[in-house]
Amino acid sequence: MPVGFRLGSGAVNVVKAAEKKLMDELLVRPSLEDELHIENKAREIMASEDHEDTARLAVALMKQNYAQGQVLCHCFEKIHGLEAKIICMQNPVIQPKRPWWMFWTS
């Protein structure tokens, strides 16, 4: 949603805050061993003299990143839909009763 988008009289910062909170809940900090392993692999790639191999790796990582982004996007859409269903079940809307003459006109 654009930053300057306004809905009614207030800004839509509540949605952005909810999405940020959800992201913060899902993020997991890597352990020290994992960080060291990642750094070691990154330095290995940077020290590589085989540019063709590095290019193939970059293309594979780009494709993998795109696919994972699509999966995450779908997961967040599903989570938001399920949260909306839970909220609707917790706060049901009571429909107004039709007047007696509406039973014969519809």
Coordinates of N, CA, C and O in Angstrom, one line a residue:
M1 N 0.9 -1.2 0.0 CA 0.0 0.0 0.0 C 0.9 1.2 0.0 O 1.9 1.3 0.7
P2 N 0.6 2.3 -0.8 CA 1.4 3.4 -0.9 C 1.5 4.1 0.5 O 0.5 4.1 1.3
V3 N 2.6 4.8 0.7 CA 2.8 5.5 2.0 C 1.8 6.6 2.3 O 1.3 6.7 3.3
G4 N 1.5 7.4 1.2 CA 0.6 8.5 1.4 C -0.9 8.2 1.3 O -1.7 9.1 1.3
F5 N -1.2 6.9 1.1 CA -2.6 6.5 1.0 C -3.4 6.8 2.2 O -2.9 6.5 3.3
R6 N -4.6 7.4 2.1 CA -5.4 7.7 3.3 C -6.7 7.0 3.0 O -7.3 7.0 2.0
L7 N -7.3 6.5 4.1 CA -8.6 5.8 4.1 C -9.5 6.6 5.0 O -9.2 6.6 6.2
G8 N -10.5 7.2 4.5 CA -11.4 8.0 5.4 C -10.6 9.2 6.0 O -10.0 9.9 5.2
S9 N -10.6 9.3 7.3 CA -10.0 10.5 7.9 C -8.6 10.2 8.5 O -7.9 11.0 8.9
G10 N -8.2 8.9 8.5 CA -6.9 8.5 9.1 C -6.0 7.8 8.2 O -6.5 7.2 7.2
A11 N -4.7 7.8 8.5 CA -3.8 7.1 7.6 C -3.9 5.6 7.9 O -4.4 5.1 8.9
V12 N -3.4 4.8 6.9 CA -3.5 3.3 7.0 C -2.2 2.8 7.6 O -1.6 1.9 7.1
N13 N -1.7 3.4 8.7 CA -0.5 2.9 9.3 C -0.8 1.6 10.2 O 0.1 0.9 10.5
V14 N -2.0 1.4 10.5 CA -2.4 0.2 11.4 C -2.1 -1.0 10.6 O -1.5 -2.0 11.2
V15 N -2.4 -1.1 9.3 CA -2.1 -2.3 8.5 C -0.6 -2.5 8.4 O -0.2 -3.6 8.6
K16 N 0.1 -1.5 8.2 CA 1.6 -1.6 8.1 C 2.2 -2.1 9.4 O 3.1 -2.9 9.4
A17 N 1.6 -1.6 10.5 CA 2.1 -2.0 11.8 C 1.8 -3.5 12.1 O 2.6 -4.2 12.6
A18 N 0.6 -3.9 11.7 CA 0.2 -5.3 11.8 C 1.1 -6.2 11.0 O 1.5 -7.3 11.5
E19 N 1.4 -5.8 9.8 CA 2.3 -6.6 8.9 C 3.7 -6.7 9.5 O 4.3 -7.7 9.4
K20 N 4.2 -5.6 10.0 CA 5.5 -5.5 10.6 C 5.6 -6.5 11.8 O 6.5 -7.2 12.0
K21 N 4.5 -6.4 12.6 CA 4.5 -7.3 13.8 C 4.5 -8.7 13.4 O 5.2 -9.5 14.0
L22 N 3.7 -9.1 12.4 CA 3.7 -10.5 11.9 C 5.0 -10.9 11.4 O 5.5 -12.0 11.7
M23 N 5.7 -10.0 10.7 CA 7.1 -10.3 10.2 C 8.0 -10.5 11.3 O 8.9 -11.4 11.3
D24 N 8.0 -9.6 12.3 CA 8.9 -9.7 13.5 C 8.6 -11.0 14.2 O 9.6 -11.6 14.7
E25 N 7.4 -11.5 14.3 CA 7.1 -12.8 15.0 C 7.7 -13.9 14.2 O 8.1 -14.9 14.8
L26 N 7.8 -13.8 12.9 CA 8.2 -15.0 12.1 C 9.7 -15.0 11.9 O 10.3 -16.1 11.6
L27 N 10.4 -13.9 12.1 CA 11.8 -13.8 11.9 C 12.5 -14.6 13.0 O 12.2 -14.4 14.2
V28 N 13.5 -15.4 12.7 CA 14.3 -16.1 13.7 C 15.8 -15.7 13.5 O 16.3 -15.8 12.4
R29 N 16.4 -15.3 14.5 CA 17.8 -14.9 14.5 C 18.6 -16.2 14.3 O 18.5 -17.1 15.1
P30 N 19.6 -16.2 13.4 CA 20.4 -17.4 13.2 C 21.4 -17.5 14.4 O 21.8 -16.5 15.0
S31 N 21.8 -18.7 14.7 CA 22.7 -18.9 15.8 C 24.1 -18.4 15.4 O 24.3 -18.2 14.2
L32 N 25.0 -18.3 16.3 CA 26.4 -17.9 16.0 C 27.0 -18.8 15.0 O 27.7 -18.4 14.1
E33 N 26.8 -20.2 15.2 CA 27.4 -21.1 14.3 C 26.8 -20.9 12.9 O 27.6 -21.0 11.9
D34 N 25.5 -20.7 12.7 CA 24.9 -20.4 11.4 C 25.5 -19.2 10.8 O 25.8 -19.2 9.6
E35 N 25.7 -18.1 11.6 CA 26.2 -16.9 11.0 C 27.6 -17.1 10.5 O 28.0 -16.6 9.5
L36 N 28.4 -17.8 11.3 CA 29.8 -18.1 10.9 C 29.8 -19.0 9.6 O 30.7 -18.7 8.7
H37 N 28.9 -20.0 9.5 CA 28.9 -20.8 8.3 C 28.5 -20.0 7.1 O 29.1 -20.1 6.0
I38 N 27.5 -19.1 7.3 CA 27.1 -18.2 6.2 C 28.3 -17.3 5.7 O 28.5 -17.1 4.5
E39 N 28.9 -16.7 6.7 CA 30.1 -15.8 6.4 C 31.2 -16.6 5.7 O 31.8 -16.1 4.7
N40 N 31.5 -17.8 6.1 CA 32.5 -18.6 5.5 C 32.1 -18.9 4.0 O 33.0 -18.8 3.1
K41 N 30.9 -19.3 3.8 CA 30.4 -19.6 2.4 C 30.5 -18.3 1.6 O 30.9 -18.3 0.4
A42 N 30.1 -17.1 2.1 CA 30.2 -15.9 1.4 C 31.6 -15.5 1.0 O 31.9 -15.1 -0.1
R43 N 32.5 -15.7 1.9 CA 33.9 -15.4 1.6 C 34.5 -16.4 0.6 O 35.3 -16.0 -0.3
E44 N 34.0 -17.6 0.6 CA 34.4 -18.6 -0.4 C 34.0 -18.2 -1.8 O 34.8 -18.3 -2.7
I45 N 32.8 -17.7 -1.9 CA 32.3 -17.3 -3.2 C 33.0 -16.0 -3.6 O 33.4 -15.9 -4.8
M46 N 33.3 -15.1 -2.7 CA 34.0 -13.9 -3.1 C 35.4 -14.2 -3.6 O 36.0 -13.5 -4.4
A47 N 36.0 -15.2 -3.0 CA 37.4 -15.5 -3.3 C 37.5 -16.4 -4.6 O 38.6 -16.6 -5.1
S48 N 36.4 -16.8 -5.1 CA 36.4 -17.7 -6.3 C 36.9 -17.0 -7.5 O 36.6 -15.8 -7.8
E49 N 37.7 -17.6 -8.3 CA 38.2 -17.1 -9.5 C 37.4 -17.5 -10.7 O 37.5 -17.0 -11.8
D50 N 36.5 -18.5 -10.6 CA 35.7 -19.0 -11.7 C 34.4 -18.1 -11.8 O 33.5 -18.3 -11.1
H51 N 34.5 -17.1 -12.7 CA 33.4 -16.2 -12.8 C 32.2 -16.8 -13.4 O 31.0 -16.4 -13.1
E52 N 32.3 -17.8 -14.3 CA 31.2 -18.5 -14.9 C 30.4 -19.2 -13.8 O 29.2 -19.2 -13.8
D53 N 31.1 -19.9 -12.9 CA 30.5 -20.6 -11.8 C 29.8 -19.6 -10.9 O 28.6 -19.9 -10.4
T54 N 30.4 -18.5 -10.6 CA 29.8 -17.5 -9.8 C 28.5 -16.9 -10.4 O 27.5 -16.7 -9.8
A55 N 28.5 -16.7 -11.7 CA 27.3 -16.3 -12.5 C 26.2 -17.3 -12.4 O 25.0 -16.9 -12.2
R56 N 26.5 -18.6 -12.6 CA 25.5 -19.6 -12.4 C 24.9 -19.6 -11.0 O 23.7 -19.8 -10.9
L57 N 25.8 -19.4 -10.0 CA 25.3 -19.4 -8.6 C 24.3 -18.2 -8.4 O 23.3 -18.3 -7.8
A58 N 24.7 -17.0 -9.0 CA 23.9 -15.8 -8.9 C 22.5 -16.0 -9.5 O 21.5 -15.7 -8.9
V59 N 22.5 -16.6 -10.7 CA 21.2 -16.9 -11.4 C 20.4 -17.9 -10.6 O 19.2 -17.7 -10.4
A60 N 21.0 -18.9 -10.0 CA 20.2 -19.9 -9.3 C 19.7 -19.3 -8.0 O 18.5 -19.5 -7.6
L61 N 20.5 -18.4 -7.3 CA 20.0 -17.8 -6.1 C 18.9 -16.8 -6.4 O 17.9 -16.6 -5.6
M62 N 19.0 -16.1 -7.6 CA 17.9 -15.1 -8.0 C 16.6 -15.9 -8.2 O 15.6 -15.5 -7.7
K63 N 16.7 -17.0 -8.9 CA 15.5 -17.8 -9.1 C 14.9 -18.4 -7.8 O 13.7 -18.4 -7.6
Q64 N 15.8 -18.8 -7.0 CA 15.3 -19.4 -5.7 C 14.7 -18.3 -4.8 O 13.7 -18.5 -4.2
N65 N 15.3 -17.1 -4.8 CA 14.8 -16.0 -4.1 C 13.4 -15.6 -4.6 O 12.5 -15.3 -3.8
Y66 N 13.2 -15.6 -5.9 CA 11.9 -15.3 -6.4 C 10.8 -16.3 -6.0 O 9.7 -16.0 -5.6
A67 N 11.2 -17.6 -6.1 CA 10.3 -18.7 -5.7 C 9.9 -18.6 -4.3 O 8.7 -18.7 -3.9
Q68 N 10.9 -18.3 -3.4 CA 10.6 -18.2 -2.0 C 9.8 -17.0 -1.7 O 8.9 -17.1 -0.8
G69 N 10.0 -15.9 -2.4 CA 9.2 -14.7 -2.2 C 7.7 -15.0 -2.6 O 6.8 -14.5 -1.9
Q70 N 7.5 -15.8 -3.6 CA 6.1 -16.1 -4.0 C 5.4 -17.0 -2.9 O 4.3 -16.8 -2.6
V71 N 6.2 -17.9 -2.4 CA 5.7 -18.8 -1.3 C 5.3 -18.0 -0.1 O 4.2 -18.1 0.5
L72 N 6.2 -17.0 0.3 CA 6.0 -16.2 1.4 C 4.7 -15.3 1.2 O 3.9 -15.1 2.1
C73 N 4.6 -14.8 0.0 CA 3.5 -13.9 -0.3 C 2.2 -14.7 -0.2 O 1.2 -14.2 0.4
H74 N 2.2 -15.9 -0.7 CA 1.0 -16.7 -0.6 C 0.7 -17.1 0.8 O -0.5 -17.1 1.3
C75 N 1.7 -17.4 1.6 CA 1.5 -17.7 3.0 C 0.9 -16.5 3.8 O 0.0 -16.7 4.6
F76 N 1.4 -15.3 3.5 CA 0.9 -14.1 4.2 C -0.5 -13.9 3.9 O -1.4 -13.5 4.7
E77 N -0.9 -14.1 2.6 CA -2.3 -13.9 2.2 C -3.2 -14.9 2.9 O -4.2 -14.5 3.3
K78 N -2.7 -16.1 3.0 CA -3.5 -17.1 3.7 C -3.6 -16.8 5.2 O -4.7 -17.0 5.7
I79 N -2.5 -16.4 5.8 CA -2.6 -16.0 7.2 C -3.6 -14.9 7.4 O -4.4 -14.9 8.4
H80 N -3.5 -13.8 6.6 CA -4.4 -12.7 6.7 C -5.9 -13.1 6.6 O -6.7 -12.7 7.3
G81 N -6.1 -14.0 5.6 CA -7.5 -14.5 5.4 C -8.0 -15.3 6.6 O -9.1 -15.2 7.0
L82 N -7.1 -16.1 7.1 CA -7.5 -17.0 8.3 C -7.7 -16.1 9.5 O -8.7 -16.3 10.3
E83 N -6.9 -15.1 9.7 CA -7.1 -14.1 10.8 C -8.4 -13.4 10.7 O -9.1 -13.2 11.7
A84 N -8.7 -13.0 9.5 CA -10.0 -12.3 9.2 C -11.2 -13.2 9.5 O -12.2 -12.8 10.1
K85 N -11.1 -14.5 9.2 CA -12.2 -15.4 9.5 C -12.3 -15.6 11.0 O -13.4 -15.6 11.5
I86 N -11.2 -15.7 11.7 CA -11.3 -15.8 13.2 C -11.9 -14.6 13.8 O -12.8 -14.7 14.7
I87 N -11.6 -13.4 13.3 CA -12.2 -12.1 13.8 C -13.7 -12.1 13.5 O -14.5 -11.7 14.4
C88 N -14.0 -12.5 12.4 CA -15.5 -12.6 12.0 C -16.2 -13.6 12.9 O -17.4 -13.4 13.2
M89 N -15.6 -14.7 13.2 CA -16.3 -15.7 14.0 C -16.4 -15.2 15.5 O -17.4 -15.5 16.2
Q90 N -15.4 -14.4 15.9 CA -15.5 -13.9 17.3 C -16.4 -12.7 17.4 O -17.0 -12.5 18.5
N91 N -16.6 -12.0 16.3 CA -17.5 -10.8 16.4 C -18.6 -11.0 15.3 O -18.5 -10.3 14.3
P92 N -19.5 -11.8 15.4 CA -20.5 -12.0 14.3 C -21.4 -10.8 14.1 O -21.7 -10.1 15.1
V93 N -21.7 -10.5 12.9 CA -22.6 -9.4 12.5 C -24.0 -9.9 12.6 O -24.4 -10.9 12.0
I94 N -24.9 -9.2 13.3 CA -26.3 -9.6 13.4 C -27.0 -8.8 12.3 O -27.0 -7.6 12.3
Q95 N -27.6 -9.5 11.4 CA -28.4 -8.9 10.3 C -29.7 -8.4 10.8 O -30.4 -9.0 11.7
P96 N -30.1 -7.2 10.4 CA -31.4 -6.7 10.8 C -32.5 -7.5 10.2 O -32.4 -8.1 9.1
K97 N -33.6 -7.6 11.0 CA -34.7 -8.4 10.5 C -35.5 -7.6 9.5 O -35.6 -6.4 9.6
R98 N -36.0 -8.3 8.5 CA -36.8 -7.7 7.5 C -38.2 -7.3 8.0 O -38.8 -8.1 8.8
P99 N -38.8 -6.2 7.5 CA -40.2 -5.9 7.9 C -41.1 -7.0 7.4 O -40.8 -7.7 6.4
W100 N -42.3 -7.2 8.0 CA -43.2 -8.2 7.6 C -43.6 -8.2 6.2 O -43.8 -9.2 5.5
W101 N -43.8 -7.0 5.6 CA -44.2 -6.8 4.2 C -43.2 -7.2 3.2 O -43.5 -7.5 2.1
M102 N -41.9 -7.3 3.6 CA -40.8 -7.7 2.7 C -40.9 -9.2 2.3 O -40.3 -9.6 1.3
F103 N -41.5 -10.0 3.2 CA -41.6 -11.5 2.9 C -42.4 -11.8 1.6 O -42.1 -12.8 1.0
W104 N -43.3 -10.9 1.3 CA -44.1 -11.2 0.1 C -43.6 -10.5 -1.1 O -44.1 -10.8 -2.2
T105 N -42.7 -9.6 -1.0 CA -42.3 -8.8 -2.2 C -41.0 -9.4 -2.8 O -40.6 -8.9 -3.8
S106 N -40.3 -10.3 -2.1 CA -39.0 -10.7 -2.7 C -39.1 -12.1 -3.3 O -40.0 -12.8 -3.3

